[in-house]
XYZ file of N, CA and C in Angstrom:
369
model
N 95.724 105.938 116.460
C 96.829 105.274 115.780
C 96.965 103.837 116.248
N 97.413 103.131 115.326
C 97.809 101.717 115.701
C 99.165 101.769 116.302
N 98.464 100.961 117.457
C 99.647 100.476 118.474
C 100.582 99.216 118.773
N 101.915 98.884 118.572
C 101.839 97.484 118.522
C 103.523 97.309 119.504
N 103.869 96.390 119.291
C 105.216 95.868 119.719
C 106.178 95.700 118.607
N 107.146 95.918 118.232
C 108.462 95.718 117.438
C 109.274 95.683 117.987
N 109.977 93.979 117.970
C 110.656 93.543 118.503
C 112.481 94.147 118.370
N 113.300 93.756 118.814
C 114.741 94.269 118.563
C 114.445 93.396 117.677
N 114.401 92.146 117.586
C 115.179 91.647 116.488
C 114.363 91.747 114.794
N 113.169 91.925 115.204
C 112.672 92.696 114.031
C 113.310 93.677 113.114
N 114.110 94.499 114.286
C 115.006 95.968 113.380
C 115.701 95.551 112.869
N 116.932 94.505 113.805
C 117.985 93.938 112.758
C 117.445 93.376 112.061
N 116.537 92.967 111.390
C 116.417 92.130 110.469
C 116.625 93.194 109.203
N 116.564 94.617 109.629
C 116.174 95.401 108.270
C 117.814 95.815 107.983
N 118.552 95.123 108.456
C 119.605 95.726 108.341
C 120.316 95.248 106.719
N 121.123 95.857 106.428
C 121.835 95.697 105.193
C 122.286 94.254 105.109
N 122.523 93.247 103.623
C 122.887 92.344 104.085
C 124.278 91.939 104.271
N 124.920 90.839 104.668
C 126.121 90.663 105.429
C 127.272 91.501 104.130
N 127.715 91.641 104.294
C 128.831 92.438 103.771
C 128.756 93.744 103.012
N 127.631 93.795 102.995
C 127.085 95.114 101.861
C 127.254 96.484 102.886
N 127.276 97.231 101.940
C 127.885 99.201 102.561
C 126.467 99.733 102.125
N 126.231 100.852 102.655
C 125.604 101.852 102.380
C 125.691 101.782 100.845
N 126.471 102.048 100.303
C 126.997 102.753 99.177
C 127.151 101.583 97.943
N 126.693 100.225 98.064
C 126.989 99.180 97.673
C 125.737 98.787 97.028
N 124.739 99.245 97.153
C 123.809 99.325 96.563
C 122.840 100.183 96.142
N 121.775 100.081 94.798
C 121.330 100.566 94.466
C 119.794 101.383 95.271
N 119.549 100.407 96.044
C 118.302 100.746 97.079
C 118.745 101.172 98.826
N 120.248 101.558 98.582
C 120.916 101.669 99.710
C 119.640 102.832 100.429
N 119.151 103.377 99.792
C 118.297 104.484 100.609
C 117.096 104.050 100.754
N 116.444 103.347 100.059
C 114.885 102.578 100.768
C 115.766 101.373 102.053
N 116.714 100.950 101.830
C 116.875 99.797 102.768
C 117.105 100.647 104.106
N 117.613 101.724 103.781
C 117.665 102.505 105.330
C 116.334 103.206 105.722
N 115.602 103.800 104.601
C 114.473 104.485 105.124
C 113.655 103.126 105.673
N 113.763 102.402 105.199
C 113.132 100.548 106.063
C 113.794 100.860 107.577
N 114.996 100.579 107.438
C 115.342 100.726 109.376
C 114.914 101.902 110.362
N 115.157 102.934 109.004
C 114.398 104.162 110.072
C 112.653 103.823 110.208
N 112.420 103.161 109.097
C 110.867 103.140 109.768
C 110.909 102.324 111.172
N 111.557 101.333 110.763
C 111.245 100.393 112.224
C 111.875 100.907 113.663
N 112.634 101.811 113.394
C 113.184 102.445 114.811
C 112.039 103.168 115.116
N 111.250 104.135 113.959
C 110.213 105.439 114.750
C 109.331 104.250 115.218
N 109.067 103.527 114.482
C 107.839 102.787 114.872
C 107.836 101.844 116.350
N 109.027 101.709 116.284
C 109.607 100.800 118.136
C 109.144 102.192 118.583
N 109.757 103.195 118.610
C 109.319 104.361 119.334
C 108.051 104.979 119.572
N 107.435 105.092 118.649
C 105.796 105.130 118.797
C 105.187 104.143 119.730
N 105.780 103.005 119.002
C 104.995 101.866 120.220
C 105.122 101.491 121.055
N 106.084 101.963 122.032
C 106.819 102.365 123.279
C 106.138 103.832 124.045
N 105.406 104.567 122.928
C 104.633 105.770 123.432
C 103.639 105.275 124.598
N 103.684 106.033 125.258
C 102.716 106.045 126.576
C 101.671 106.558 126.894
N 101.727 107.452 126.281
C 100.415 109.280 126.462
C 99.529 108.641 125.790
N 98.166 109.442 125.324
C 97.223 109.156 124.488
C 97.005 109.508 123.499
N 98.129 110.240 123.094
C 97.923 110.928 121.165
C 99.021 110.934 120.665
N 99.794 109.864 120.341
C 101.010 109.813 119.492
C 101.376 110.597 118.167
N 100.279 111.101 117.825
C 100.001 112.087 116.615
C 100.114 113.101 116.829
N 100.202 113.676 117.646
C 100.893 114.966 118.350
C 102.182 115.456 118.931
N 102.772 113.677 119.336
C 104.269 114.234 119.548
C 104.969 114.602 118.735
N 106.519 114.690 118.931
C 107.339 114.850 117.904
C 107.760 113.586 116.913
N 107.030 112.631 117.689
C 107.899 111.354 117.072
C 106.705 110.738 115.237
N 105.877 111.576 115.479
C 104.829 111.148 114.634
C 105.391 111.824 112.943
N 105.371 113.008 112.763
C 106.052 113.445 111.694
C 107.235 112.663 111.238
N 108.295 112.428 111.742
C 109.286 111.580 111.335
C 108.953 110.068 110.959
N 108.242 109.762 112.069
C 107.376 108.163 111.314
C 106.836 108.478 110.227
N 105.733 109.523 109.840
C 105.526 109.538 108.686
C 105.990 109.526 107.697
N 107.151 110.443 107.686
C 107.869 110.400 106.299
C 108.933 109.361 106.216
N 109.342 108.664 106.874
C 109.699 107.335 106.820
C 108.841 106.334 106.225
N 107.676 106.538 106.922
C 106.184 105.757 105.557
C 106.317 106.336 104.136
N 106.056 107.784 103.893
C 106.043 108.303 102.771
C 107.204 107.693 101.867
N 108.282 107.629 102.450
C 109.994 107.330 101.882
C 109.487 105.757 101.500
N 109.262 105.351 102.180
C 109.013 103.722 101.608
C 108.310 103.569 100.809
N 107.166 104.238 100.796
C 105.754 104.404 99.872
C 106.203 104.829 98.387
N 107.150 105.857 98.695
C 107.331 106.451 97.027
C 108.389 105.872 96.546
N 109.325 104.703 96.934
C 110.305 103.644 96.840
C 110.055 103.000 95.758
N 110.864 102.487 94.419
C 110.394 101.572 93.602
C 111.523 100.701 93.684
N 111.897 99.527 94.733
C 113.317 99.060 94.775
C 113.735 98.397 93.241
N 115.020 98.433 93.556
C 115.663 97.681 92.305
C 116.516 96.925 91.896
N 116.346 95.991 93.140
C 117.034 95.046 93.656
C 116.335 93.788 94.670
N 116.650 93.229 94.610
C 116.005 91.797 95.733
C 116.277 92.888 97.453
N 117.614 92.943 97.570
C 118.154 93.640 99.004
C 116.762 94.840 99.346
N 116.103 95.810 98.331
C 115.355 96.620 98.219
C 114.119 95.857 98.686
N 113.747 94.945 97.996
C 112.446 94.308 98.069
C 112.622 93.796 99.340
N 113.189 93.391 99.841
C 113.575 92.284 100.970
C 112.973 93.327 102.417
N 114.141 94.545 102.309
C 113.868 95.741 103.310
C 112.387 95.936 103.704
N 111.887 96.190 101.823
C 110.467 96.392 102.198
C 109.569 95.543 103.000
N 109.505 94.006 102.270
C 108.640 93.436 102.836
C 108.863 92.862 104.308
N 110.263 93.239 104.658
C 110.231 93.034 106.266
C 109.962 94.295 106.909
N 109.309 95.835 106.224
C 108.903 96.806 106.359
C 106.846 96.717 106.804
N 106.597 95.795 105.967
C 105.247 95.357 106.013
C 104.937 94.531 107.057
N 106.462 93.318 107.387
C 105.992 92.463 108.379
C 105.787 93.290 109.783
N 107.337 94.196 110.212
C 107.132 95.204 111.181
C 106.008 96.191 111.555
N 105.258 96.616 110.085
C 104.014 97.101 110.401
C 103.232 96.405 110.593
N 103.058 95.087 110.305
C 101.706 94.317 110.938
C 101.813 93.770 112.266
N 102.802 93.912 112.727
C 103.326 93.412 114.371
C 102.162 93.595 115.260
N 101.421 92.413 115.934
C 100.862 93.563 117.302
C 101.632 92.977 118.591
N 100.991 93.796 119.258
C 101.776 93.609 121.266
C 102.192 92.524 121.053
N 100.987 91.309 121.266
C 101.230 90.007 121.599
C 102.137 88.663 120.805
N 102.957 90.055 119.706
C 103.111 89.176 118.495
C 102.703 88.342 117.376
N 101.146 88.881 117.371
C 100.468 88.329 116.201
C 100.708 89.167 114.939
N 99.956 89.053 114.210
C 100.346 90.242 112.868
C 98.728 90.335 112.566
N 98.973 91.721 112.221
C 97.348 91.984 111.742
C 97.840 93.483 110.696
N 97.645 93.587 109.452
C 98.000 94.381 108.579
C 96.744 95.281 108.552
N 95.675 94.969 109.407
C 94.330 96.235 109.321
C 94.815 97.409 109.772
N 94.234 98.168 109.085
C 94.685 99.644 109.833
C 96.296 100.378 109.454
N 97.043 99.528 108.547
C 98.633 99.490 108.678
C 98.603 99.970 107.333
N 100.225 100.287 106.659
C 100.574 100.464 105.976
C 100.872 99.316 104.785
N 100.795 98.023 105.831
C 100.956 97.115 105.194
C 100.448 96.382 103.736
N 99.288 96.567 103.826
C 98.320 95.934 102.484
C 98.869 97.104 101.750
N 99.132 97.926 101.573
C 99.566 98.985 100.515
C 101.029 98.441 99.993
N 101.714 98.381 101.330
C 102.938 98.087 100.516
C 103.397 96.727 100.181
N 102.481 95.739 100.411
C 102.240 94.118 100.000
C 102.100 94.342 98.616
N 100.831 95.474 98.442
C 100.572 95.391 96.320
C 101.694 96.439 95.803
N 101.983 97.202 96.511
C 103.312 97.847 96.405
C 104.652 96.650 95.694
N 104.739 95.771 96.089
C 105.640 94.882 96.672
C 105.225 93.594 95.038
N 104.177 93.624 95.050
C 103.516 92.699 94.203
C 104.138 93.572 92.523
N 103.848 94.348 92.339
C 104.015 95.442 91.461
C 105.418 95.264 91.264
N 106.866 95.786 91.793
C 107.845 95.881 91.809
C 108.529 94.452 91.511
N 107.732 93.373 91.973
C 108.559 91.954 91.420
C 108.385 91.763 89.878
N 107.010 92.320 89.941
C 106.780 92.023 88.294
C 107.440 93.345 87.333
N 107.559 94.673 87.962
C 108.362 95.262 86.986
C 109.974 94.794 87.001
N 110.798 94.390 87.829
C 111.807 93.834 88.008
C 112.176 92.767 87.382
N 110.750 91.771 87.007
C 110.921 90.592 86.170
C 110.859 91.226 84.984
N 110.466 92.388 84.455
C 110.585 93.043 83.154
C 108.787 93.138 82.846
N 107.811 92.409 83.243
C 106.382 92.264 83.222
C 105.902 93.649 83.805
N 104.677 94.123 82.654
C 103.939 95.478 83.087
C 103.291 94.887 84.392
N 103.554 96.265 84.994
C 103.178 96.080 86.700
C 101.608 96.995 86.585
């Protein structure tokens, strides 16, 4: 598994924006399955052992991927979550970004797709 660093302030970034509720929007549930990704994923990458795919923390990261993956936002706030969902997955240790190996390039054309169905243009 890819291993990296995610910063605190990376997470807040996925947070809702300033005045908005849970309940206040339409992508209120991809913008959170976004924060839950970036919490499992601080947690994974905080893992120590040698098979992160075996703990408990790996299943829940996944479907936090899956949740984002099968996401079609519908809103800017939606899109926004995501693609600071992509930046958090390309994170490494040293703070570079490298999207090999990540979820990222998926949910970049993911991401590409959804602006243009949003603009009303076949995606």
């Amino acid at each position: 598994p890819r291993r990296g660093f995610l910063a605190a302030s990376a997470v807040a970034l996925l947070a809702l924006p300033a005045g908005a509720t849970a309940g206040s929007n339409p992508d209120a549930v991809l913008i959170a399955a976004c924060a839950d990704h970036a919490r499992r994923m601080d947690a994974i990458n905080q893992w120590e052992g040698d098979d992160v795919e075996t703990t408990p923390l790996w299943a829940p990261y996944i479907a936090a991927c899956d949740a984002i993956t099968d996401a079609k936002p519908r809103t800017m706030a939606g899109l926004l979550a995501k693609a600071r969902a992509v930046k958090a997955e390309a994170l490494t240790p040293d703070g570079a970004e490298n999207p090999d190996g990540t979820m990222a390039p998926i949910w970049s054309w993911q991401i590409a797709n959804d602006l243009l169905r949003l603009a009303g243009e076949a995606a």
